[in-house]
Amino acid sequence: MTIAASDDGVRALIEELQSAGNLPADCLRALEAVPREWFIPARMWVQEIADGTYQPVDRTEEPDRWLAAVYANRVIVTQFDDGATEWPEVGDRPTCSASMPSVVVGMLTELDVRPGHVVFEVGTGTGWSAALLGHIVGAQGKVTTVEIDPVLAAEARKRLEAAGFTEVDARLADGVADVLPDRVDRVIATASVRIGQFPYPWVAHTLPGGVILAPMRADLASGPLVRFVVGEDGTATGRAADMQVGFMELRSHRVASDPVGAQRFDDPSAEVTYTDLAPWVPLLADDHRWPIAVAVPSCRVNVWERTGDRPGVAWLRDPLSGSWATVVPERKGRYVVRQFGPRRLWDAAEAAYRWWVERGEPPLSAWEWTVTPDRQSVTLPPRSGR
């Protein structure tokens, strides 16, 4: 669709978001007042074709295509490889993006931010979310947003100032290590947090009854957007919201890449056992994967499809211990398991999955997250009546 003017684009985007469900009044007013195009660079990357590859788009050369992409409900990548890859080249890892508008609106709804609130945002990115927050909290509230990348921070600050959001305090800072503003009502992270590494200062600086919204992840699984509520005792407890998100990691939580499946899947040094559990069942569905991610949080997975003479293979690898496992079909209903290293990864994965099945296959929203000054846990509370 070609969009002739930005006003048309704003209206079309709002209509699309409204068609998917109720759009809170504060979010609606913010979307009308803060056009997304104000915060998208002239050069960007978008996924426009079925194979999911990123395509460069330049506003100067293709203004209609650029504007149509800006007002589509899609992710726009604004940086690859921490800025090492320059437009129009496509890099290996997206490191900054403008999230899908439906995700932004969903997160603002879960955050329940209101006029007069003091908000701390971790991950300024393009600055659009900070501007939306600034519009919602109004003159009586305050938004502090931090960005660890100096180039991104400077660009976002310029966009916020140009858009008139001078009251939004946009800082170059590490949202994990640096000092937070005093006593806030809301914290929102737009980068994923590893389980067990939730920054307790976010809790300590949030008023009792305040909300912290953060996407959580392990090496094996990502996506649960967890809504924490801070208690009077300084403990934050949370449940996963009813939406899946995909965010880049906090830079301080990144780990080095470690290829899964680099060695032979039939390595003779491995211990051989058998299972009747098809590995694709627990490893390829979000709800199924999560109990395994909690049981072996540093485990990574890869699944090879069957091609030619190579059988389908499920790989698991733990870079911390050097352990690995493969599961390969032998015949219908029987799979060969090879495991190597101090951890028996498939044994742990299968036990966690079967435990979850015995519990009735509860969804992600059933898990309970707890963060205290000296302990962090992800648990599945007992079923009622048991």
Coordinates of C-alpha atoms in Angstrom, one line a residue:
M1 CA 0.0 0.0 0.0
T2 CA 1.3 3.5 -0.9
I3 CA 0.7 6.1 1.7
A4 CA 0.4 9.6 0.4
A5 CA 0.9 11.5 3.6
S6 CA 2.0 10.8 7.2
D7 CA -1.5 11.6 8.5
D8 CA -2.9 8.8 6.4
G9 CA -0.3 6.5 7.7
V10 CA -1.0 7.3 11.3
R11 CA -4.7 6.7 10.8
A12 CA -4.1 3.5 8.9
L13 CA -1.9 2.2 11.7
I14 CA -4.3 3.1 14.4
E15 CA -7.2 1.5 12.6
E16 CA -5.1 -1.7 12.2
L17 CA -4.2 -1.8 15.9
Q18 CA -7.8 -1.1 16.9
S19 CA -9.1 -3.9 14.8
A20 CA -6.9 -6.3 16.8
G21 CA -8.6 -5.4 20.1
N22 CA -9.3 -2.5 22.5
L23 CA -6.8 0.3 22.2
P24 CA -6.5 2.1 25.6
A25 CA -7.4 5.8 25.3
D26 CA -4.0 7.0 26.6
C27 CA -2.2 4.9 24.0
L28 CA -4.6 6.1 21.2
R29 CA -3.9 9.8 22.1
A30 CA -0.2 9.1 22.2
L31 CA -0.2 7.4 18.8
E32 CA -2.1 10.3 17.3
A33 CA 0.3 12.9 18.8
V34 CA 3.6 11.1 18.3
P35 CA 3.9 9.9 14.7
R36 CA 6.3 6.9 14.4
E37 CA 8.0 8.5 11.4
W38 CA 9.5 11.2 13.6
F39 CA 11.7 8.5 15.2
I40 CA 12.8 6.3 12.3
P41 CA 16.1 7.1 10.5
A42 CA 16.0 7.8 6.8
R43 CA 18.0 4.6 6.2
M44 CA 16.7 1.4 7.7
W45 CA 16.2 -2.3 7.0
V46 CA 12.8 -4.1 6.8
Q47 CA 11.6 -7.6 6.1
E48 CA 9.3 -7.4 3.0
I49 CA 9.6 -10.8 1.4
A50 CA 8.6 -14.3 2.4
D51 CA 12.1 -15.6 3.2
G52 CA 12.4 -13.0 6.0
T53 CA 15.6 -11.4 4.7
Y54 CA 16.2 -7.8 5.6
Q55 CA 16.0 -5.3 2.8
P56 CA 17.6 -1.8 2.9
V57 CA 15.3 1.2 2.4
D58 CA 16.3 4.8 1.9
R59 CA 13.7 7.5 2.5
T60 CA 15.4 9.9 0.1
E61 CA 15.3 7.4 -2.8
E62 CA 12.0 5.7 -2.1
P63 CA 9.9 7.9 0.1
D64 CA 6.6 6.0 -0.5
R65 CA 8.2 2.6 0.3
W66 CA 9.9 4.1 3.4
L67 CA 6.6 5.6 4.7
A68 CA 4.6 2.5 4.0
A69 CA 7.1 0.4 6.0
V70 CA 7.1 2.9 8.9
Y71 CA 3.3 2.7 9.2
A72 CA 3.1 -1.1 8.8
N73 CA 2.9 -3.2 11.9
R74 CA 6.4 -4.6 11.5
V75 CA 9.8 -4.4 13.1
I76 CA 12.2 -1.9 11.6
V77 CA 15.9 -2.6 12.1
T78 CA 18.0 0.6 12.6
Q79 CA 21.4 -1.0 13.5
F80 CA 23.3 -4.2 12.8
D81 CA 26.3 -5.5 14.8
D82 CA 26.5 -2.5 17.2
G83 CA 27.0 -0.2 14.2
A84 CA 29.9 -2.1 12.6
T85 CA 27.7 -2.9 9.6
E86 CA 26.8 0.2 7.5
W87 CA 23.7 0.6 5.4
P88 CA 22.9 -0.9 2.9
E89 CA 24.8 -4.0 3.9
V90 CA 22.9 -6.5 6.0
G91 CA 24.8 -7.6 9.1
D92 CA 24.7 -10.8 11.2
R93 CA 22.9 -9.5 14.3
P94 CA 20.3 -6.8 14.6
T95 CA 21.3 -4.6 17.6
C96 CA 18.7 -1.9 17.5
S97 CA 15.2 -1.8 16.1
A98 CA 11.9 0.0 16.3
S99 CA 9.6 -2.7 17.6
M100 CA 6.3 -3.6 16.0
P101 CA 3.7 -1.0 17.0
S102 CA 1.4 -3.7 18.2
V103 CA 4.1 -4.9 20.6
V104 CA 4.8 -1.3 21.8
V105 CA 1.1 -0.8 22.5
G106 CA 0.8 -4.1 24.2
M107 CA 3.7 -3.3 26.5
L108 CA 2.3 0.1 27.3
T109 CA -1.0 -1.5 28.2
E110 CA 0.7 -4.1 30.4
L111 CA 2.8 -1.4 32.1
D112 CA -0.4 0.5 33.0
V113 CA 1.4 3.8 32.9
R114 CA -0.7 6.8 33.9
P115 CA -0.6 10.6 33.9
G116 CA 1.8 11.8 36.6
H117 CA 3.8 8.6 36.8
V118 CA 7.6 8.6 37.1
V119 CA 8.9 6.1 34.5
F120 CA 12.4 4.5 33.9
E121 CA 13.0 3.0 30.5
V122 CA 16.0 0.8 29.8
G123 CA 16.9 0.8 26.1
T124 CA 16.0 4.1 24.4
G125 CA 16.5 2.7 20.9
T126 CA 15.0 5.2 18.4
G127 CA 13.2 7.1 21.2
W128 CA 9.7 6.5 20.0
S129 CA 8.6 4.5 23.1
A130 CA 10.1 7.2 25.3
A131 CA 8.1 9.9 23.5
L132 CA 4.9 7.8 23.8
L133 CA 5.6 7.4 27.5
G134 CA 6.3 11.2 27.8
H135 CA 3.0 12.0 26.2
I136 CA 1.1 9.7 28.5
V137 CA 2.6 10.8 31.8
G138 CA 2.3 14.5 30.8
A139 CA 3.8 17.5 32.4
Q140 CA 3.2 16.2 36.0
G141 CA 5.1 13.0 35.3
K142 CA 8.7 12.3 34.3
V143 CA 10.4 9.8 31.9
T144 CA 14.0 8.9 32.2
T145 CA 15.3 6.7 29.4
V146 CA 18.8 5.3 29.1
E147 CA 20.7 3.9 26.1
I148 CA 24.1 2.2 26.4
D149 CA 25.1 2.8 22.7
P150 CA 26.6 6.4 22.4
V151 CA 25.5 6.8 18.7
L152 CA 22.0 5.6 19.4
A153 CA 21.7 7.7 22.5
A154 CA 22.7 10.9 20.7
E155 CA 20.4 10.3 17.8
A156 CA 17.4 9.5 20.0
R157 CA 18.1 12.6 22.1
K158 CA 18.0 14.7 18.9
R159 CA 14.8 13.2 17.8
L160 CA 13.1 13.7 21.2
E161 CA 14.2 17.3 21.3
A162 CA 13.1 17.9 17.7
A163 CA 9.7 16.4 18.5
G164 CA 9.3 18.7 21.5
F165 CA 9.9 16.2 24.3
T166 CA 12.4 18.2 26.2
E167 CA 11.0 16.9 29.5
V168 CA 12.1 13.3 28.6
D169 CA 15.5 12.8 30.2
A170 CA 17.4 10.8 27.6
R171 CA 20.8 9.7 29.0
L172 CA 23.8 7.7 27.8
A173 CA 24.0 5.1 30.5
D174 CA 24.0 1.4 31.3
G175 CA 20.5 0.5 32.6
V176 CA 22.0 -2.3 34.7
A177 CA 25.1 -0.9 36.2
D178 CA 24.4 2.8 36.4
V179 CA 22.4 4.7 39.1
L180 CA 18.7 4.8 38.5
P181 CA 16.4 7.8 39.2
D182 CA 15.1 7.9 42.8
R183 CA 11.8 6.1 43.4
V184 CA 9.9 5.4 40.2
D185 CA 6.3 4.1 39.6
R186 CA 7.2 2.1 36.5
V187 CA 10.2 0.4 34.9
I188 CA 10.1 -0.9 31.4
A189 CA 13.0 -2.8 29.6
T190 CA 13.1 -3.1 25.9
A191 CA 16.0 -5.6 26.0
S192 CA 15.7 -9.1 27.3
V193 CA 16.9 -10.1 30.7
R194 CA 18.5 -13.5 31.5
I195 CA 16.8 -15.5 34.2
G196 CA 18.8 -15.4 37.4
Q197 CA 20.3 -12.0 36.4
F198 CA 17.4 -9.6 36.9
P199 CA 18.9 -6.3 38.1
Y200 CA 17.7 -5.9 41.7
P201 CA 18.3 -2.0 41.6
W202 CA 15.2 -1.9 39.3
V203 CA 13.2 -3.4 42.2
A204 CA 14.9 -1.3 44.9
H205 CA 14.1 2.0 43.1
T206 CA 10.5 1.1 42.4
L207 CA 7.8 2.2 44.8
P208 CA 5.7 -0.5 46.5
G209 CA 2.8 -1.3 44.2
G210 CA 4.9 -0.2 41.2
V211 CA 5.3 -2.3 38.0
I212 CA 8.3 -3.6 36.2
L213 CA 7.9 -4.9 32.7
A214 CA 10.7 -7.0 31.2
P215 CA 11.1 -9.6 28.5
M216 CA 12.9 -12.6 30.0
R217 CA 15.1 -15.3 28.4
A218 CA 17.3 -18.2 28.8
D219 CA 19.7 -19.6 26.1
L220 CA 17.1 -22.2 25.1
A221 CA 14.0 -20.0 25.1
S222 CA 13.0 -16.3 25.0
G223 CA 9.9 -14.3 24.8
P224 CA 7.9 -14.3 28.0
L225 CA 7.1 -10.7 28.8
V226 CA 6.9 -10.7 32.6
R227 CA 5.0 -8.1 34.6
F228 CA 6.4 -7.8 38.1
V229 CA 4.7 -6.0 41.0
V230 CA 6.9 -4.7 43.8
G231 CA 5.8 -5.4 47.3
E232 CA 6.3 -3.5 50.6
D233 CA 9.1 -5.9 51.5
G234 CA 11.2 -5.1 48.4
T235 CA 10.3 -8.4 46.7
A236 CA 9.1 -8.3 43.1
T237 CA 6.8 -11.1 41.9
G238 CA 5.6 -11.5 38.4
R239 CA 3.7 -13.6 35.8
A240 CA 4.1 -13.7 32.1
A241 CA 1.8 -11.5 30.2
D242 CA -0.4 -12.9 27.4
M243 CA 1.9 -11.9 24.6
Q244 CA 5.1 -13.2 23.1
V245 CA 7.9 -10.8 22.3
G246 CA 11.3 -11.1 20.8
F247 CA 13.9 -8.6 22.0
M248 CA 17.7 -8.3 21.8
E249 CA 19.5 -9.0 25.0
L250 CA 20.8 -6.5 27.4
R251 CA 24.4 -6.0 26.2
S252 CA 25.8 -6.9 29.6
H253 CA 23.9 -10.2 29.4
R254 CA 25.2 -11.3 26.1
V255 CA 27.3 -14.4 25.8
A256 CA 29.7 -15.5 23.1
S257 CA 28.2 -17.4 20.3
D258 CA 28.8 -21.2 20.5
P259 CA 27.8 -23.2 17.4
V260 CA 25.4 -26.0 18.2
G261 CA 26.1 -29.1 16.2
A262 CA 29.8 -28.4 15.4
Q263 CA 30.9 -31.9 16.2
R264 CA 29.7 -35.3 14.8
F265 CA 26.2 -36.3 15.8
D266 CA 27.4 -39.9 16.1
D267 CA 30.6 -39.2 18.0
P268 CA 31.8 -42.6 19.4
S269 CA 33.0 -41.1 22.6
A270 CA 29.4 -40.3 23.7
E271 CA 27.3 -42.5 26.0
V272 CA 24.5 -44.1 24.1
T273 CA 20.9 -44.6 25.4
Y274 CA 17.4 -44.6 23.9
T275 CA 14.2 -42.7 24.3
D276 CA 10.7 -42.9 23.0
L277 CA 10.2 -39.1 23.3
A278 CA 10.4 -37.3 19.9
P279 CA 12.8 -34.4 20.6
W280 CA 11.0 -32.0 18.3
V281 CA 8.0 -32.1 20.6
P282 CA 9.6 -30.5 23.7
L283 CA 12.2 -28.4 21.8
L284 CA 10.1 -26.6 19.2
A285 CA 7.1 -25.1 21.1
D286 CA 7.4 -22.1 23.4
D287 CA 5.4 -23.6 26.3
H288 CA 7.1 -27.0 26.0
R289 CA 10.6 -25.5 25.9
W290 CA 10.3 -23.3 29.0
P291 CA 10.5 -26.0 31.7
I292 CA 13.7 -27.3 30.0
A293 CA 15.0 -23.7 29.8
V294 CA 14.5 -23.4 33.6
A295 CA 16.1 -26.8 34.3
V296 CA 19.2 -26.1 32.2
P297 CA 19.3 -22.3 31.7
S298 CA 22.6 -22.3 29.8
C299 CA 21.6 -25.0 27.4
R300 CA 21.3 -24.2 23.7
V301 CA 19.5 -26.1 21.0
N302 CA 19.6 -26.7 17.3
V303 CA 17.4 -28.9 15.2
W304 CA 18.6 -30.2 11.8
E305 CA 15.9 -31.3 9.3
R306 CA 16.4 -34.5 7.5
T307 CA 18.2 -33.9 4.2
G308 CA 19.5 -36.5 1.8
D309 CA 21.5 -39.1 3.7
R310 CA 21.6 -37.0 6.9
P311 CA 18.9 -37.9 9.5
G312 CA 16.9 -35.4 11.4
V313 CA 19.0 -34.5 14.5
A314 CA 18.2 -32.5 17.7
W315 CA 21.3 -31.0 19.3
L316 CA 21.7 -29.7 22.8
R317 CA 24.9 -28.0 24.1
D318 CA 25.9 -26.4 27.3
P319 CA 28.9 -24.1 26.7
L320 CA 29.5 -23.8 30.5
S321 CA 30.3 -27.4 31.1
G322 CA 31.1 -28.5 27.5
S323 CA 28.4 -31.1 27.6
W324 CA 26.4 -32.0 24.6
A325 CA 23.7 -34.4 23.5
T326 CA 22.1 -35.5 20.2
V327 CA 18.9 -37.3 19.6
V328 CA 18.5 -39.1 16.3
P329 CA 15.5 -41.2 15.0
E330 CA 16.3 -44.9 14.8
R331 CA 12.9 -46.2 13.9
K332 CA 9.3 -45.2 14.5
G333 CA 8.9 -44.4 18.2
R334 CA 12.5 -45.0 19.1
Y335 CA 15.4 -42.5 19.2
V336 CA 19.1 -42.9 19.7
V337 CA 20.5 -40.5 22.4
R338 CA 24.2 -39.7 22.6
Q339 CA 25.4 -37.6 25.6
F340 CA 28.9 -36.4 26.4
G341 CA 30.3 -34.4 29.3
P342 CA 29.6 -33.9 33.0
R343 CA 25.9 -33.0 32.4
R344 CA 23.5 -35.4 30.7
L345 CA 21.6 -32.8 28.9
W346 CA 18.9 -34.9 27.2
D347 CA 18.2 -36.7 30.5
A348 CA 17.7 -33.3 32.2
A349 CA 15.6 -32.0 29.3
E350 CA 13.4 -35.1 29.1
A351 CA 12.8 -35.2 32.9
A352 CA 11.8 -31.5 32.9
Y353 CA 9.5 -32.0 30.0
R354 CA 7.8 -35.0 31.5
W355 CA 7.4 -33.3 34.8
W356 CA 5.7 -30.4 33.0
V357 CA 3.4 -32.8 31.2
E358 CA 2.5 -34.5 34.5
R359 CA 1.6 -31.0 35.9
G360 CA -1.0 -30.7 33.1
E361 CA 1.1 -28.8 30.6
P362 CA 0.5 -25.3 32.2
P363 CA 1.1 -22.3 29.9
L364 CA 3.8 -19.7 30.4
S365 CA 1.4 -17.5 32.3
A366 CA 1.2 -20.1 35.1
W367 CA 4.9 -19.7 36.1
E368 CA 5.7 -17.4 38.9
W369 CA 8.8 -15.2 39.0
T370 CA 10.3 -13.8 42.2
V371 CA 13.2 -11.4 42.7
T372 CA 14.5 -10.5 46.1
P373 CA 17.8 -8.8 47.2
D374 CA 19.5 -12.3 47.5
R375 CA 17.4 -14.7 45.5
Q376 CA 15.8 -15.1 42.1
S377 CA 13.5 -18.0 41.2
V378 CA 11.2 -19.2 38.4
T379 CA 8.7 -21.7 39.8
L380 CA 5.5 -23.4 38.9
P381 CA 3.1 -23.1 41.9
P382 CA 1.1 -26.2 43.0
R383 CA -2.2 -26.7 41.2
S384 CA -5.2 -25.7 43.2
G385 CA -6.8 -28.6 45.0
R386 CA -3.6 -30.6 45.2

